[in-house]
Coordinates of C-alpha atoms in Angstrom, one line a residue:
Chain S
M1 CA 0.0 0.2 0.0
R2 CA 1.6 3.5 -1.0
M3 CA 0.4 6.4 0.4
P4 CA -0.9 9.3 -1.9
P5 CA 1.4 12.0 -2.3
Q6 CA 1.5 14.4 0.6
P7 CA 1.4 18.0 0.4
L8 CA 3.9 20.0 2.2
T9 CA 3.0 23.6 3.9
L10 CA 5.5 25.8 5.5
D11 CA 3.8 28.3 7.5
G12 CA 5.9 31.9 8.3
L13 CA 8.9 29.5 9.4
T14 CA 11.5 32.1 11.2
H15 CA 15.0 30.8 12.4
G16 CA 18.1 32.8 13.3
Y17 CA 20.3 34.1 16.3
G18 CA 21.1 38.0 16.5
A19 CA 21.0 40.5 14.0
G20 CA 20.7 38.3 11.0
L21 CA 17.9 35.5 10.4
A22 CA 19.0 32.5 8.9
V23 CA 15.1 31.8 7.5
D24 CA 12.7 35.0 7.7
N25 CA 9.3 34.4 7.7
V26 CA 9.3 31.6 4.8
T27 CA 5.9 30.4 3.6
L28 CA 5.7 27.7 1.1
E29 CA 3.3 25.2 -0.3
V30 CA 4.2 22.4 -2.1
R31 CA 1.7 20.4 -3.8
G32 CA 1.5 16.5 -3.4
G33 CA 4.0 14.8 -5.7
E34 CA 5.8 17.9 -6.7
L35 CA 9.5 18.7 -6.6
V36 CA 10.8 22.0 -5.5
A37 CA 14.1 23.3 -5.4
L38 CA 15.5 25.6 -2.9
L39 CA 18.1 27.6 -4.8
G40 CA 20.3 30.2 -3.6
P41 CA 23.7 31.2 -2.7
S42 CA 25.4 29.6 0.2
G43 CA 24.2 31.3 3.5
C44 CA 20.7 32.2 1.9
G45 CA 18.9 29.9 4.6
K46 CA 18.0 26.8 2.2
T47 CA 19.9 24.4 4.0
T48 CA 18.7 25.6 7.4
L49 CA 15.1 25.5 6.0
L50 CA 15.8 21.8 4.9
R51 CA 16.8 21.2 8.7
I52 CA 13.7 22.6 10.2
I53 CA 11.6 20.3 7.5
G54 CA 13.6 17.5 8.7
G55 CA 13.4 18.1 12.5
F56 CA 16.8 18.5 13.1
V57 CA 16.5 22.5 13.6
T58 CA 13.9 23.8 15.8
Q59 CA 12.4 27.1 14.1
I60 CA 11.6 30.4 16.6
S61 CA 8.4 30.5 15.2
G62 CA 6.1 29.3 12.3
S63 CA 4.9 25.7 11.4
V64 CA 5.9 22.8 9.2
I65 CA 2.6 20.8 8.0
I66 CA 3.2 17.4 6.2
G67 CA -0.1 16.0 4.8
D68 CA -2.7 17.0 7.3
R69 CA -0.3 16.9 10.1
R70 CA 1.6 19.9 12.2
V71 CA 5.0 18.2 12.7
D72 CA 6.6 21.0 14.8
S73 CA 6.7 18.8 18.4
Y74 CA 7.5 15.5 16.3
P75 CA 11.3 14.6 16.7
P76 CA 12.8 13.7 13.5
N77 CA 12.6 10.1 14.0
Q78 CA 8.7 10.4 13.9
R79 CA 8.5 12.6 10.6
E80 CA 8.7 10.3 8.1
V81 CA 11.0 12.5 6.2
G82 CA 13.4 10.8 4.0
V83 CA 16.9 12.5 3.9
V84 CA 19.5 12.1 1.0
F85 CA 22.6 14.1 2.6
Q86 CA 25.3 15.7 0.7
N87 CA 28.0 13.2 1.9
Y88 CA 25.4 10.3 1.5
A89 CA 26.1 9.4 5.3
L90 CA 26.0 5.8 4.8
F91 CA 26.7 3.9 7.7
P92 CA 30.3 2.6 7.2
H93 CA 30.1 -0.2 9.3
M94 CA 27.1 -1.9 7.8
T95 CA 26.8 -3.4 4.3
V96 CA 24.7 -2.0 1.1
A97 CA 21.7 -4.3 2.4
E98 CA 22.1 -3.5 5.8
N99 CA 22.2 0.1 5.1
I100 CA 18.9 -0.2 3.0
A101 CA 17.2 -2.3 5.9
Y102 CA 18.2 -0.2 8.8
G103 CA 15.2 1.9 8.5
L104 CA 12.9 -0.8 8.5
A105 CA 14.8 -2.8 11.1
A106 CA 14.2 0.4 13.4
R107 CA 10.8 0.1 13.0
G108 CA 10.8 -3.3 14.0
V109 CA 9.6 -4.7 10.6
S110 CA 10.0 -8.5 10.1
K111 CA 13.3 -10.2 8.9
A112 CA 11.3 -11.5 5.9
L113 CA 9.9 -8.4 5.2
Q114 CA 12.9 -6.6 5.3
R115 CA 14.8 -8.8 3.1
E116 CA 11.9 -8.5 0.4
R117 CA 11.8 -4.4 0.5
V118 CA 15.8 -4.5 0.4
A119 CA 15.8 -6.5 -2.9
E120 CA 12.9 -4.5 -4.3
M121 CA 14.6 -1.1 -3.3
L122 CA 18.4 -2.5 -4.5
A123 CA 16.9 -3.4 -7.9
T124 CA 15.0 0.0 -8.2
V125 CA 18.3 1.6 -8.1
Q126 CA 20.2 -1.3 -9.9
M127 CA 22.5 -2.0 -7.1
T128 CA 21.6 -5.8 -6.6
A129 CA 25.3 -7.1 -7.1
F130 CA 26.7 -4.6 -4.6
A131 CA 24.3 -5.7 -1.7
E132 CA 27.2 -7.3 0.3
R133 CA 29.6 -4.4 -0.1
K134 CA 30.7 -2.1 2.3
P135 CA 29.9 1.8 1.4
R136 CA 33.9 2.4 1.3
Q137 CA 33.8 0.0 -1.5
L138 CA 31.6 2.1 -3.6
S139 CA 31.9 5.1 -5.9
G140 CA 30.5 8.3 -5.3
G141 CA 27.5 7.8 -7.5
Q142 CA 26.9 4.2 -6.1
Q143 CA 27.0 5.6 -2.8
Q144 CA 24.4 8.0 -3.8
R145 CA 22.0 5.3 -5.0
V146 CA 22.5 3.3 -1.8
A147 CA 21.6 6.5 0.0
L148 CA 18.5 7.2 -2.1
A149 CA 17.2 3.4 -1.6
R150 CA 17.7 3.6 2.3
A151 CA 15.6 6.6 2.3
L152 CA 13.0 5.4 0.2
A153 CA 13.0 2.0 1.8
V154 CA 10.8 3.1 4.5
R155 CA 8.3 5.0 2.3
P156 CA 8.7 8.4 3.6
R157 CA 6.1 11.3 3.4
I158 CA 8.4 13.5 2.1
L159 CA 12.0 13.3 0.3
L160 CA 14.6 16.2 1.4
L161 CA 17.9 16.0 -1.1
D162 CA 20.3 18.1 0.4
E163 CA 22.9 19.2 -2.4
P164 CA 22.9 15.4 -3.5
F165 CA 25.0 16.0 -6.6
A166 CA 27.7 18.3 -5.4
A167 CA 30.1 15.7 -4.9
L168 CA 29.9 14.0 -8.2
D169 CA 31.3 14.4 -11.4
K170 CA 29.4 16.2 -14.2
N171 CA 28.5 13.2 -16.3
L172 CA 27.5 11.3 -13.6
R173 CA 25.6 14.0 -12.1
L174 CA 23.4 14.2 -14.9
D175 CA 22.7 10.4 -14.8
L176 CA 21.6 10.4 -11.2
Q177 CA 19.6 13.7 -11.7
I178 CA 17.5 11.8 -13.9
E179 CA 17.6 8.7 -12.0
I180 CA 16.0 10.9 -8.8
K181 CA 13.5 12.5 -11.0
R182 CA 12.4 9.1 -12.1
L183 CA 12.2 7.7 -8.5
Q184 CA 10.5 10.8 -7.2
R185 CA 7.6 10.1 -9.9
Q186 CA 7.5 6.6 -9.6
F187 CA 7.0 7.0 -6.0
G188 CA 4.6 9.8 -6.0
L189 CA 7.0 11.8 -3.5
T190 CA 6.9 15.1 -2.5
A191 CA 10.3 16.5 -2.7
I192 CA 12.5 19.7 -1.6
L193 CA 15.8 19.9 -3.3
V194 CA 18.3 22.0 -1.8
T195 CA 21.0 23.4 -4.4
H196 CA 23.1 26.6 -5.4
D197 CA 23.3 25.0 -8.8
Q198 CA 20.7 26.5 -11.4
D199 CA 21.0 24.3 -14.0
E200 CA 20.5 21.4 -11.6
A201 CA 17.2 23.0 -10.3
M202 CA 16.3 24.0 -13.7
S203 CA 16.6 20.3 -15.1
I204 CA 14.9 18.6 -12.4
A205 CA 12.6 20.6 -10.3
D206 CA 8.8 21.3 -11.2
K207 CA 9.3 24.5 -9.2
I208 CA 12.2 26.8 -8.0
A209 CA 11.9 28.8 -5.1
V210 CA 14.8 31.2 -5.5
M211 CA 16.0 32.2 -1.8
N212 CA 18.3 35.1 -0.6
K213 CA 18.8 36.4 2.9
G214 CA 16.7 33.6 4.4
R215 CA 13.7 35.0 2.4
I216 CA 12.0 33.3 -0.8
E217 CA 12.3 35.7 -3.4
Q218 CA 10.5 34.3 -6.3
L219 CA 8.4 31.0 -6.3
G220 CA 7.7 29.6 -9.9
S221 CA 8.2 26.8 -12.6
P222 CA 11.6 27.1 -13.9
I223 CA 10.6 28.6 -17.3
D224 CA 8.7 31.3 -15.4
I225 CA 11.6 32.3 -13.3
Y226 CA 14.4 32.5 -16.1
D227 CA 12.0 34.2 -18.3
D228 CA 10.3 36.6 -16.0
P229 CA 12.4 37.4 -13.1
S230 CA 10.5 39.1 -10.3
T231 CA 13.7 41.2 -8.8
L232 CA 16.9 42.1 -9.5
F233 CA 18.4 39.4 -7.5
V234 CA 16.6 36.6 -9.3
N235 CA 17.6 38.2 -12.6
S236 CA 21.4 37.9 -12.0
F237 CA 21.3 34.8 -9.9
I238 CA 19.7 32.3 -12.9
G239 CA 21.5 32.5 -16.1
S240 CA 23.4 35.3 -17.2
S241 CA 21.8 38.7 -18.3
N242 CA 22.8 42.1 -19.5
L243 CA 21.5 45.1 -17.6
L244 CA 21.3 48.3 -19.3
A245 CA 20.4 51.7 -17.4
G246 CA 17.7 53.7 -19.2
T247 CA 14.6 56.0 -18.3
I248 CA 10.6 55.2 -18.8
E249 CA 10.1 57.6 -21.3
R250 CA 6.6 56.7 -22.4
L251 CA 3.8 54.8 -21.1
E252 CA 1.0 52.9 -23.0
A253 CA -1.1 49.9 -22.1
G254 CA 1.1 47.2 -20.6
T255 CA 4.1 48.5 -22.5
F256 CA 6.7 51.0 -21.6
G257 CA 8.9 53.1 -23.9
V258 CA 12.3 53.0 -22.4
R259 CA 15.1 55.6 -23.6
L260 CA 18.2 53.5 -22.9
D261 CA 21.3 55.9 -22.0
N262 CA 23.1 54.7 -24.7
G263 CA 20.4 56.1 -27.0
A264 CA 18.2 53.6 -28.2
F265 CA 14.6 53.6 -27.7
W266 CA 12.6 49.9 -26.8
P267 CA 9.2 49.3 -26.0
V268 CA 9.3 46.8 -23.1
A269 CA 6.1 44.8 -21.7
S270 CA 6.0 44.7 -18.1
N271 CA 3.4 43.9 -15.7
R272 CA 5.2 46.2 -13.0
S273 CA 4.0 49.9 -12.7
F274 CA 6.5 52.4 -13.4
A275 CA 5.6 56.3 -13.8
R276 CA 7.3 58.4 -16.5
G277 CA 11.0 59.5 -15.5
D278 CA 11.4 56.4 -13.5
A279 CA 14.9 55.3 -13.8
V280 CA 15.0 51.6 -14.8
F281 CA 17.1 48.7 -15.4
A282 CA 16.1 46.7 -18.7
S283 CA 17.7 43.4 -18.3
V284 CA 18.2 41.0 -21.6
R285 CA 19.4 37.4 -21.6
P286 CA 22.6 37.3 -24.1
E287 CA 20.4 35.0 -26.6
Q288 CA 17.6 38.0 -27.0
L289 CA 20.5 40.3 -28.3
T290 CA 21.5 40.4 -32.0
L291 CA 24.6 42.1 -33.9
A292 CA 24.2 43.8 -36.9
T293 CA 26.1 45.9 -39.3
A294 CA 23.8 48.7 -40.0
E295 CA 21.8 51.2 -37.8
A296 CA 18.2 50.5 -37.1
P297 CA 15.6 51.9 -34.5
G298 CA 16.4 50.0 -31.3
R299 CA 20.0 49.4 -32.1
F300 CA 22.8 51.2 -30.2
P301 CA 26.7 51.2 -31.4
V302 CA 29.0 48.8 -29.7
N303 CA 32.6 47.5 -30.2
H304 CA 32.9 43.6 -30.8
A305 CA 35.9 42.8 -29.0
L306 CA 36.0 38.8 -29.0
S307 CA 33.7 35.9 -30.0
L308 CA 33.7 32.5 -28.2
P309 CA 32.4 29.0 -30.1
I310 CA 30.1 27.6 -27.3
G311 CA 28.9 24.6 -28.9
G312 CA 26.2 25.5 -31.1
M313 CA 26.4 29.2 -30.1
L314 CA 28.5 31.8 -30.6
L315 CA 29.2 34.3 -27.6
H316 CA 30.2 37.7 -28.3
D317 CA 31.8 40.1 -25.8
V318 CA 31.0 43.5 -27.0
R319 CA 31.8 46.9 -25.4
E320 CA 29.3 49.8 -25.3
T321 CA 30.9 53.2 -26.2
N322 CA 31.0 54.2 -22.8
G323 CA 33.0 51.0 -22.2
A324 CA 30.2 48.8 -20.6
K325 CA 30.4 45.0 -21.2
L326 CA 27.6 43.1 -22.8
K327 CA 27.2 39.3 -23.7
V328 CA 25.5 38.5 -27.2
A329 CA 24.8 34.8 -28.0
E330 CA 23.9 34.2 -31.2
P331 CA 23.2 30.5 -33.3
R332 CA 26.4 29.8 -35.0
V333 CA 25.8 29.3 -38.5
P334 CA 27.9 25.8 -39.2
G335 CA 30.8 26.2 -41.6
T336 CA 31.4 29.8 -41.2
S337 CA 34.3 31.1 -39.8
L338 CA 34.5 33.8 -37.3
S339 CA 34.7 37.6 -38.2
M340 CA 36.5 39.3 -35.0
G341 CA 36.5 42.5 -34.3
G342 CA 35.2 45.9 -35.2
A343 CA 32.3 48.2 -35.0
A344 CA 28.8 47.0 -35.1
W345 CA 25.2 47.9 -33.9
C346 CA 23.6 45.6 -30.9
G347 CA 19.7 45.3 -30.7
L348 CA 16.8 43.1 -29.7
A349 CA 16.5 39.6 -31.2
A350 CA 13.2 38.7 -32.6
N351 CA 10.7 37.6 -29.7
A352 CA 12.9 39.1 -27.3
R353 CA 11.5 39.9 -24.0
P354 CA 13.4 42.1 -21.8
S355 CA 12.5 42.6 -18.1
L356 CA 12.2 45.9 -16.4
F357 CA 13.5 46.6 -12.7
P358 CA 13.6 49.9 -10.9
R359 CA 16.9 51.2 -10.6
P360 CA 17.7 52.6 -7.4
Chain M
M1 CA 64.8 9.4 -11.9
F2 CA 68.5 9.9 -12.2
Q3 CA 69.8 11.7 -8.6
R4 CA 73.4 12.4 -7.7
T5 CA 74.0 11.4 -4.2
T6 CA 75.8 14.3 -2.7
P7 CA 77.9 14.1 0.5
S8 CA 75.6 15.8 2.6
D9 CA 72.9 13.2 1.6
I10 CA 74.9 10.6 3.0
S11 CA 75.8 12.3 6.2
Y12 CA 72.0 12.8 6.4
A13 CA 71.7 9.4 6.0
V14 CA 74.1 8.2 8.6
V15 CA 73.1 11.0 11.3
L16 CA 69.5 9.6 10.9
R17 CA 70.2 5.8 11.2
L18 CA 72.8 6.6 14.1
L19 CA 69.8 8.3 15.9
A20 CA 67.4 5.7 15.0
G21 CA 69.8 3.0 16.0
L22 CA 70.5 4.7 19.4
G23 CA 66.9 5.2 19.9
V24 CA 66.0 1.4 19.4
L25 CA 68.9 0.4 21.7
I26 CA 67.5 2.7 24.5
L27 CA 64.2 1.3 24.2
V28 CA 64.6 -2.0 23.4
G29 CA 68.0 -3.0 24.9
P30 CA 67.1 -3.2 28.8
V31 CA 64.0 -5.2 27.9
L32 CA 66.5 -7.6 25.7
I33 CA 68.7 -7.8 28.9
V34 CA 66.2 -8.4 31.3
L35 CA 64.8 -11.3 29.0
I36 CA 68.3 -12.6 28.7
T37 CA 68.8 -12.5 32.3
S38 CA 65.6 -14.3 33.1
F39 CA 67.0 -17.2 31.7
T40 CA 70.3 -17.3 33.7
T41 CA 71.4 -20.3 35.5
S42 CA 72.9 -18.2 38.2
A43 CA 71.3 -17.2 41.5
A44 CA 72.7 -13.6 40.8
L45 CA 70.8 -10.8 38.9
K46 CA 74.1 -10.4 36.6
F47 CA 74.3 -9.9 32.9
P48 CA 75.7 -11.7 30.8
P49 CA 74.2 -14.9 32.4
P50 CA 76.9 -17.9 32.7
D51 CA 74.6 -20.3 31.3
L52 CA 71.0 -20.5 29.9
S53 CA 68.0 -22.3 31.8
V54 CA 64.4 -21.7 32.4
R55 CA 65.1 -22.5 36.2
W56 CA 63.8 -19.2 37.6
Y57 CA 60.6 -19.5 35.2
V58 CA 60.1 -23.0 36.9
E59 CA 60.7 -21.3 40.5
L60 CA 58.4 -18.6 39.7
F61 CA 55.5 -20.8 38.6
D62 CA 55.8 -22.9 41.5
R63 CA 52.7 -22.7 43.7
T64 CA 54.3 -22.9 47.1
R65 CA 57.5 -21.3 46.7
S66 CA 56.1 -18.3 45.0
A67 CA 52.9 -18.2 46.6
H68 CA 53.3 -14.4 47.5
I69 CA 54.2 -13.5 44.2
H70 CA 51.1 -15.5 42.7
T71 CA 48.9 -13.4 45.2
A72 CA 50.4 -10.1 44.2
A73 CA 49.8 -11.0 40.6
G74 CA 46.1 -12.0 41.3
N75 CA 45.7 -8.8 43.1
T76 CA 47.2 -6.7 40.5
L77 CA 44.9 -8.4 37.8
W78 CA 41.8 -8.2 39.7
V79 CA 42.3 -4.5 40.5
A80 CA 43.3 -3.8 36.7
S81 CA 40.4 -5.8 35.6
V82 CA 37.9 -4.2 37.8
A83 CA 39.3 -0.8 37.7
T84 CA 39.5 -1.0 33.6
G85 CA 35.8 -2.2 33.6
L86 CA 34.5 0.5 35.8
G87 CA 36.7 3.1 34.2
T88 CA 35.6 2.4 31.0
L89 CA 31.9 2.4 31.7
M90 CA 32.3 6.0 33.5
A91 CA 34.8 7.3 31.0
V92 CA 32.4 6.3 27.9
M93 CA 29.8 8.1 29.7
A94 CA 31.6 11.0 30.6
A95 CA 32.6 11.4 26.7
L96 CA 29.0 10.7 25.4
S97 CA 27.8 13.5 27.7
I98 CA 30.4 15.9 26.7
A99 CA 31.0 15.4 23.2
R100 CA 29.6 17.8 20.6
V101 CA 28.6 20.2 23.4
N102 CA 30.0 23.5 22.8
R103 CA 29.6 25.3 26.1
P104 CA 32.5 26.3 28.4
A105 CA 31.3 24.1 31.1
A106 CA 31.8 21.1 28.8
R107 CA 35.4 22.1 28.0
A108 CA 36.0 22.7 31.7
L109 CA 34.7 19.1 32.4
E110 CA 36.7 17.8 29.9
A111 CA 40.1 19.2 31.3
S112 CA 39.2 17.8 34.6
F113 CA 38.6 14.5 33.4
L114 CA 41.8 14.6 31.6
S115 CA 43.7 16.0 34.5
P116 CA 45.0 12.7 36.1
L117 CA 47.2 12.3 32.9
I118 CA 48.9 15.5 33.9
L119 CA 49.2 15.8 37.9
P120 CA 51.7 14.0 39.4
T121 CA 50.6 10.5 40.3
L122 CA 52.6 10.4 43.6
A123 CA 50.9 13.4 45.2
Y124 CA 47.4 12.0 44.2
G125 CA 48.6 8.5 45.6
L126 CA 49.8 10.1 48.9
A127 CA 46.4 12.5 48.7
S128 CA 44.2 9.3 48.6
L129 CA 45.6 7.5 51.0
M130 CA 45.3 10.6 53.6
L131 CA 41.7 10.8 52.5
F132 CA 41.0 7.2 53.1
A133 CA 42.6 7.4 56.5
L134 CA 40.8 10.4 57.3
L135 CA 37.8 8.7 56.5
G136 CA 38.7 5.7 58.9
F137 CA 38.9 3.1 55.9
R138 CA 41.4 0.1 56.3
P139 CA 43.5 -0.7 53.2
S140 CA 41.6 -3.1 51.1
L141 CA 41.6 -3.8 47.2
Y142 CA 38.6 -1.9 46.7
H143 CA 40.5 1.1 47.6
L144 CA 43.1 -0.1 45.3
V145 CA 40.4 0.0 42.6
L146 CA 39.1 3.4 43.3
G147 CA 42.8 4.8 43.2
H148 CA 43.6 3.0 39.8
L149 CA 40.0 4.2 38.5
V150 CA 40.8 7.8 38.6
V151 CA 44.4 7.3 37.2
I152 CA 43.3 5.2 34.5
S153 CA 40.3 6.4 33.4
P154 CA 41.4 9.3 31.3
F155 CA 42.9 6.7 28.7
V156 CA 39.6 5.6 27.8
F157 CA 38.2 9.1 28.1
R158 CA 40.6 10.4 25.8
T159 CA 40.2 7.7 23.1
T160 CA 36.5 7.6 23.1
L161 CA 36.3 11.5 23.0
A162 CA 38.5 11.3 19.7
S163 CA 36.4 8.8 18.4
L164 CA 33.2 10.7 19.0
T165 CA 34.6 13.9 17.7
Q166 CA 35.5 12.3 14.2
L167 CA 31.9 10.5 14.1
D168 CA 29.8 12.5 11.3
P169 CA 26.9 14.0 12.9
S170 CA 25.1 13.3 9.6
L171 CA 25.1 9.6 10.5
L172 CA 23.2 10.0 13.7
E173 CA 20.8 12.4 11.9
S174 CA 20.3 10.0 8.7
S175 CA 19.6 7.4 11.8
A176 CA 16.8 9.5 13.1
S177 CA 15.2 10.3 9.9
L178 CA 15.0 6.5 9.1
G179 CA 12.6 6.6 12.2
A180 CA 15.2 5.0 14.7
S181 CA 15.2 6.1 18.3
R182 CA 18.2 7.7 20.3
F183 CA 18.9 4.4 22.0
Y184 CA 18.4 2.7 18.6
T185 CA 20.9 4.9 17.0
F186 CA 23.4 4.5 19.8
R187 CA 23.3 0.8 19.9
R188 CA 23.7 0.2 16.1
I189 CA 25.5 3.4 15.0
T190 CA 27.3 5.2 17.9
L191 CA 28.4 2.3 19.9
P192 CA 30.2 -0.1 16.9
I193 CA 31.7 3.3 15.3
I194 CA 33.6 4.4 18.7
A195 CA 33.7 0.5 19.8
P196 CA 37.5 0.4 18.5
G197 CA 38.6 3.7 20.2
V198 CA 37.0 2.2 23.5
A199 CA 38.7 -0.8 23.2
A200 CA 42.0 1.0 22.5
G201 CA 41.5 3.3 25.4
A202 CA 40.5 0.3 27.8
F203 CA 43.8 -1.6 26.8
L204 CA 45.9 1.4 27.5
A205 CA 44.5 1.8 31.0
F206 CA 44.5 -1.8 31.8
I207 CA 48.2 -1.9 30.9
A208 CA 48.8 1.4 33.1
S209 CA 47.0 -0.5 36.1
I210 CA 49.1 -3.2 35.7
D211 CA 52.1 -1.3 36.2
N212 CA 51.1 1.2 38.5
V213 CA 53.6 1.8 41.3
P214 CA 52.8 5.4 42.5
V215 CA 49.4 4.8 43.8
S216 CA 49.6 1.2 44.5
L217 CA 52.7 2.3 46.5
F218 CA 50.5 4.1 49.2
L219 CA 47.2 2.1 49.2
S220 CA 48.5 -1.3 49.1
N221 CA 49.8 -2.9 52.3
A222 CA 51.1 -6.8 53.2
R223 CA 47.5 -8.2 52.8
T224 CA 46.6 -6.3 49.6
S225 CA 50.2 -6.4 47.9
M226 CA 50.6 -5.6 44.2
L227 CA 52.8 -7.0 41.7
P228 CA 55.2 -4.1 40.9
I229 CA 55.4 -3.3 44.5
R230 CA 56.1 -6.9 45.3
M231 CA 59.0 -6.9 42.8
W232 CA 60.5 -3.7 44.3
G233 CA 60.5 -5.4 47.5
M234 CA 62.3 -8.5 46.1
M235 CA 64.9 -6.3 44.4
E236 CA 65.7 -4.6 47.6
S237 CA 66.0 -7.4 49.9
T238 CA 67.4 -10.4 47.8
L239 CA 68.0 -9.3 44.4
D240 CA 65.9 -12.1 43.5
V241 CA 66.2 -13.6 39.9
R242 CA 62.7 -14.2 39.6
V243 CA 62.0 -10.7 39.3
A244 CA 63.6 -10.8 35.9
A245 CA 61.5 -13.9 35.2
I246 CA 58.3 -11.9 36.1
S247 CA 59.4 -9.2 33.9
G248 CA 59.5 -11.7 31.2
V249 CA 56.1 -13.1 31.5
L250 CA 54.9 -9.3 31.7
I251 CA 56.6 -8.4 28.5
A252 CA 55.2 -11.6 26.6
V253 CA 51.8 -11.2 27.8
I254 CA 51.8 -7.5 27.1
L255 CA 53.4 -8.2 23.6
I256 CA 50.6 -10.6 22.7
L257 CA 48.0 -8.7 24.1
M258 CA 49.1 -5.9 21.7
I259 CA 49.3 -7.9 18.7
V260 CA 45.8 -9.0 19.3
M261 CA 44.6 -5.6 19.8
D262 CA 46.2 -4.5 17.0
R263 CA 44.7 -6.9 14.5
L264 CA 41.3 -6.3 16.0
V265 CA 41.0 -2.3 16.5
G266 CA 44.4 -0.9 15.0
L267 CA 45.7 0.0 18.3
T268 CA 49.0 1.7 17.1
R269 CA 46.6 3.8 14.8
R270 CA 44.6 5.0 17.9
M271 CA 47.4 5.3 20.8
G272 CA 48.2 8.4 18.6
V273 CA 45.1 10.4 19.1

C-alpha cells in the first residue's frame, strides 16, 4: 500500500540568532508529488530551511505541516521524512543491504519483509550486485544510489535532498538527476531539493524557490523564473543577463517606452508599474540580443571585442561606447568562420522579452 | 629518475640511522637484557648470564615457593580488570555526555577528566591515602580499585572522545530520519563506530593499572600486595632473579595482547589520538 502524495506546507517559518535571520518568515506550499528546488547562494538559508523540515533544527516561529499533520513537536524519527545528505551519510560499518534495511529494522519490521523490501530497493536503484559491499568499496555515484534506496525503503512522506549531486562529477550528475526524478515520480513523492546550482534546479525541479537572505524571492516554474524574474537578485542569479540603464519615456497599455542611456529606444512589456521619468534597468539575456552591421531603430553602437564558439552558439563579448561590457549569444551558422572585431550595432533579437526593474 | 647522491645526503642518512639506532637501543636494549637475564642459571641478577636455563621460570610458577608473588599477581590482575571495567563505563558515559557540547562548562569538564594524566600521580597517591585514612577506611583491594580508577580512566576518556569527535553527525541525523530512536541509534551506529576507540583506551588503561606504582605504593599493604610493589621489595631484599622472570612474563603477555588488539582495532593507529 502506497500513501497518496503528501502536500507540504511551510507557514511563516523563522529561524536565526542575533541580528541576521537565517530563515525569515518563509511560507511555501508544495503540492503532493511536486519537486521543489530551494535555490540560492550559500548562506541564503536554504539548508537551514531543509533542516527545519527534517526536524534537526527547531524554528523560533512558524509551522511545518506534512500531509494533514502539524509536525513541529515531532522529533526527526517520527516525521517520516527521508533525507539524502550531501555526503550520503551511509553507515560505514554496515553493508549496502544492511544500510537499506536499517530504517525498516528500526521500525521493527520482520526480517522476511526487510529482505523483500531490500531486494526491491536494490533492484530499483540497480545495485543488486553490490548488496554485500561496504560503502567505502563503492564509487560516489553508487553510494548516492544506496543513500537514495535507504531513504526510500521506509516509504517516507517527504523526501529531502541536500545538495545531493555536489560531490559528483558532471557526467554522473546528469545520470543521477534523471534517476532521482524518475524515482520521485515513480514513488509519487513530494520532494525538496536544496541546491546552489541553477542548472540542476532548472533541469529536475517542477518549481524553483529562489532564496536570498533567508527569504523566498520568487517561486515559480523554471521557465517562469528564467523568462520573468521578479527581482533583480533572481534575474542575476538565474542565467546570465545584461543590465542596461535607462529611463521610462512613454507609457502605453502594458508597455513602457524606455530610452536607454546609450540612446536606443525600446518598447518593453512589463506587468510592474512605472511612472514617466522613472530610472530603470532593462535586463536582457545574451540570446535575446543580436549584432548587426547597419543602424536601425532600437539598435545602439558597440565595439565587438571577442567571439567564443560555445557548442552550437557563438558568444560575443562586446563593449558599449562608454566601455560597459555586454554578452551577446547567437546561433552559430555551421561552417562559417569567426569574424572578429570592429564596430557593430546591437539590438533586440526577434521575440526578445527584456525585463524591467526599478533602478535605485 | 636519476639523482646524484651528494656527501650531505650521505651524512644525513648516516646521522639519521645512528639516531634511530640509538633510540631503538635505548628502548629495546633493557628489555632484551632483562629477558636474557631471566634465563640465567646463576642465582645472581647479573648480565651476561653464565649459562641459560628456565630454572627461574620453574621457580616462579611453583605454587608454594612463589605463593606471595602469585597473590600479588592475582591482586594486580583483579584490580586492573575491575578498575578498567568501571573506568571504561564511566569514561564512555562522560565522553558521550560532553562530546559535541560547545558550552565552556563542557570544556572545563573535559579538562578536569583528563587532569589525572598531567597531575603528579605520586601526590595523588599520597592524597588518596590521607583521604582514606581520614575517612577511617582500612586498606583493601577496593581502595586500590578506586585509586587506579582515577588514574587510568582518562586513557579511555581520551580515545573515546576522539572517536566521538570523528563521528560524522550526519550519520546520527540520517539514523533519526530513518525512524530510529536515540537508543537504537546509539546501539547500532554510535557504539559500533566508537567501539575500537573505546577498546584501545581500555587496553591502555589496563596496562597502566598493571604497572602502576605511585598509587599502589600508598594504597597497598602486606595483605593487598601488588605485583610491581612486590617486585621492588624482592629487588631490595634479595636481588631475586624471579623478578627478571616476572618481567619476562609481563613483556610476553603484553606483547601478545598488543598484537591481538592491533589486529582487532588498529591499536597503534589509535594510540596517537
